[in-house]
JSON list of C-alpha atoms in Angstrom, two decimals:
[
{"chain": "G", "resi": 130, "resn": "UNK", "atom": "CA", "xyz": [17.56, -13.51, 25.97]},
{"chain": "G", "resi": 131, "resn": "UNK", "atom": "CA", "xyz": [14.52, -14.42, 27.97]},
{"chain": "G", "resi": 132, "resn": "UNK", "atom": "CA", "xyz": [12.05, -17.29, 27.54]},
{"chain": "G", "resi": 133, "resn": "UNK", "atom": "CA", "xyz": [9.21, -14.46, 26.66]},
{"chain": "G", "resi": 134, "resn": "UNK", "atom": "CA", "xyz": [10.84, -12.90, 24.16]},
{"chain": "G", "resi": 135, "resn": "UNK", "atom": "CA", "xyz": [12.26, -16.06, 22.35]},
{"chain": "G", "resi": 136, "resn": "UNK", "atom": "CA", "xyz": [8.82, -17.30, 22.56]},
{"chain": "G", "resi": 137, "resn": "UNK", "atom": "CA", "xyz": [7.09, -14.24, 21.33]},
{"chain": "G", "resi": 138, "resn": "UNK", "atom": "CA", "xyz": [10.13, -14.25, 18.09]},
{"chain": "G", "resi": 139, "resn": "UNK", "atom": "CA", "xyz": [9.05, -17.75, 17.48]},
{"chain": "G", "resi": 140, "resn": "UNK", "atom": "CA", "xyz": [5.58, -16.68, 17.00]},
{"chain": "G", "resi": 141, "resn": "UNK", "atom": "CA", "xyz": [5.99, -13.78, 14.82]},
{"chain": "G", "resi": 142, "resn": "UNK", "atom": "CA", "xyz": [8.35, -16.02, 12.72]},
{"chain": "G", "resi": 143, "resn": "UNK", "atom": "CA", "xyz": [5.72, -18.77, 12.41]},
{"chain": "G", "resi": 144, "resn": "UNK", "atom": "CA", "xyz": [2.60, -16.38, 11.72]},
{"chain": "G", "resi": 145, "resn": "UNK", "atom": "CA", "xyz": [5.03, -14.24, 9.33]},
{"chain": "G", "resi": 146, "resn": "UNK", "atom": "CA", "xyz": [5.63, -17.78, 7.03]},
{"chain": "G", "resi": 147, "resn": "UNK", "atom": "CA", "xyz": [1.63, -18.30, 7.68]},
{"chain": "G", "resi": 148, "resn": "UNK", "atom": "CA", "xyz": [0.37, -15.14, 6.06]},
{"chain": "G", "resi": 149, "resn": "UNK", "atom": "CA", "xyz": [3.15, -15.38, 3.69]},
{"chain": "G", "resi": 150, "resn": "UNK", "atom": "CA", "xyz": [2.04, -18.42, 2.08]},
{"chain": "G", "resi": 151, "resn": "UNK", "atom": "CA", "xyz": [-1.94, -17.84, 2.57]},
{"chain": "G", "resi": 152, "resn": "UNK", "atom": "CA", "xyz": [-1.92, -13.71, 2.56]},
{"chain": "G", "resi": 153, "resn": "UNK", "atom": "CA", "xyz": [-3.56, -11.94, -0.20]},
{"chain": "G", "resi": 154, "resn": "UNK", "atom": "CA", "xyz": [-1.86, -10.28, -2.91]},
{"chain": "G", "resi": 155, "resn": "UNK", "atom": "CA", "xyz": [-2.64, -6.77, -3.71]},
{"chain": "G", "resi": 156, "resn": "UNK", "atom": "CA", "xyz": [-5.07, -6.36, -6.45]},
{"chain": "G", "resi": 157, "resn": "UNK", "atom": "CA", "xyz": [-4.43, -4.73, -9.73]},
{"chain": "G", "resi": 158, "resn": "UNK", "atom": "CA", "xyz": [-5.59, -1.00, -10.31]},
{"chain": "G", "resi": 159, "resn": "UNK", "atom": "CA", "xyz": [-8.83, -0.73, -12.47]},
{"chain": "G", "resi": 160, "resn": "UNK", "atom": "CA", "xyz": [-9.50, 2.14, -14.91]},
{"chain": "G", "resi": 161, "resn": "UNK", "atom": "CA", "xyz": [-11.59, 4.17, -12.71]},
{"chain": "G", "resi": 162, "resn": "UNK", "atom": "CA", "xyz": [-8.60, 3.85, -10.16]},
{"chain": "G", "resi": 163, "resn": "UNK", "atom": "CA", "xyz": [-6.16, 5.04, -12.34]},
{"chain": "G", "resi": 164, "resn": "UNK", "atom": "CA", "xyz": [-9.09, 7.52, -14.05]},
{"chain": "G", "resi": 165, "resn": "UNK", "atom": "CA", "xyz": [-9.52, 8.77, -10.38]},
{"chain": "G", "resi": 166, "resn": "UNK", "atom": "CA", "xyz": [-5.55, 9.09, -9.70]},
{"chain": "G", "resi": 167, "resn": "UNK", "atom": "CA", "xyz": [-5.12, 11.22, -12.80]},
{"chain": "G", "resi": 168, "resn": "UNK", "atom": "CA", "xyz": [-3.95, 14.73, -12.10]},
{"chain": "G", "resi": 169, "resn": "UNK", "atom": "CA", "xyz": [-6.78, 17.21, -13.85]},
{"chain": "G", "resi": 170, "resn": "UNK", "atom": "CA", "xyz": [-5.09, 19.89, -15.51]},
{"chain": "G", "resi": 171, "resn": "UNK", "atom": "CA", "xyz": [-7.79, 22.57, -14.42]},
{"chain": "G", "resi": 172, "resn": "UNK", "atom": "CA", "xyz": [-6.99, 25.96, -13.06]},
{"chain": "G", "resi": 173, "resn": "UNK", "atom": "CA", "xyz": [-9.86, 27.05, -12.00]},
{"chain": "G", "resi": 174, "resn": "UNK", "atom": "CA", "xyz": [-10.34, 24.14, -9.15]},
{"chain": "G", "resi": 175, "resn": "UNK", "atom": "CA", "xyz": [-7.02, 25.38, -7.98]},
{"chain": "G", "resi": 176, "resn": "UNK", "atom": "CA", "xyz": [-8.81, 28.91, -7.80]},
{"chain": "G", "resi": 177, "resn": "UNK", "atom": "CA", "xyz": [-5.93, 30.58, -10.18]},
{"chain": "G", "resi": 178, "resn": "UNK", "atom": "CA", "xyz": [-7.97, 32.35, -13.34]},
{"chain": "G", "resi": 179, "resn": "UNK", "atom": "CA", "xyz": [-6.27, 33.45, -16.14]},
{"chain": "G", "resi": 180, "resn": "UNK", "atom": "CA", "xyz": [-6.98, 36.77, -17.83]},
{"chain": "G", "resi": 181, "resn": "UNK", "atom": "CA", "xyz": [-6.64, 37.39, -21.37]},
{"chain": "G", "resi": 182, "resn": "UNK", "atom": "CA", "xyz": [-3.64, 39.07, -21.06]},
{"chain": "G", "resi": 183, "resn": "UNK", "atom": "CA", "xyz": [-1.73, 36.14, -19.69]},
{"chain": "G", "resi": 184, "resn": "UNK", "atom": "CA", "xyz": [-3.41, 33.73, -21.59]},
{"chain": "G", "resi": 185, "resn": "UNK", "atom": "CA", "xyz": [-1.79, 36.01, -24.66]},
{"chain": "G", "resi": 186, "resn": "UNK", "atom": "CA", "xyz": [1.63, 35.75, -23.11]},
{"chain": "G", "resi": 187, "resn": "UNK", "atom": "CA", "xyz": [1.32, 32.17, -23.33]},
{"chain": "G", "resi": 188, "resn": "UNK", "atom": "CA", "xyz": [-0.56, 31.19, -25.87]},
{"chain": "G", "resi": 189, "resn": "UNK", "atom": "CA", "xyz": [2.06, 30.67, -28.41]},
{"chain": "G", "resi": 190, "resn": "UNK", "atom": "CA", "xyz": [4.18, 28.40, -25.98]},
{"chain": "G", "resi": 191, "resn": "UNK", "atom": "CA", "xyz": [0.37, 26.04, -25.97]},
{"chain": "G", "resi": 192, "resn": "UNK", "atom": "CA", "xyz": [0.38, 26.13, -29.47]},
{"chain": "G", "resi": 193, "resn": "UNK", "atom": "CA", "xyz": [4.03, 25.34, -30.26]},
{"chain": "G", "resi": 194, "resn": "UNK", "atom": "CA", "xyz": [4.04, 22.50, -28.02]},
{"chain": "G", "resi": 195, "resn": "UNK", "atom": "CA", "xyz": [0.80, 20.96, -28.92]},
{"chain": "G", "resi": 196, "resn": "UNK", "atom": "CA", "xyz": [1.95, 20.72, -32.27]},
{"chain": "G", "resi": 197, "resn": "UNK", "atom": "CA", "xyz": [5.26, 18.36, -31.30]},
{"chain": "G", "resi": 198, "resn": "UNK", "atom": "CA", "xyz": [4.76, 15.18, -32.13]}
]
């Protein structure tokens, strides 16, 4: 192994334990991050529209699992 690279793993080593000990931690998600993060059960942003005739298909499937506890 040469002198450079010995020298170059000491300094990664030493700067590693530096911003180990003095690095920040990662801060904790708000509510507006998590609000933001939220998937938004909306079909018309993903540009599918439902027509009454497949809203009547399904419709019973909505209602029966909405009313699970």
């Amino acid at each position: 192994m040469s002198f450079r690279r010995k020298m170059d793993q000491t300094i990664s080593y030493i700067a590693g334990g530096i911003l180990s000990v003095f690095g920040k931690a990662p801060r904790k998600p708000t509510t507006d991050d998590l609000s933001r993060a939220d998937f938004k059960t909306s079909t018309q942003r993903l540009g599918v529209r439902f027509t009454e005739k497949i809203r009547n298909v399904f419709r019973f499937k909505w209602i029966k699992r909405a009313s699970k506890p």
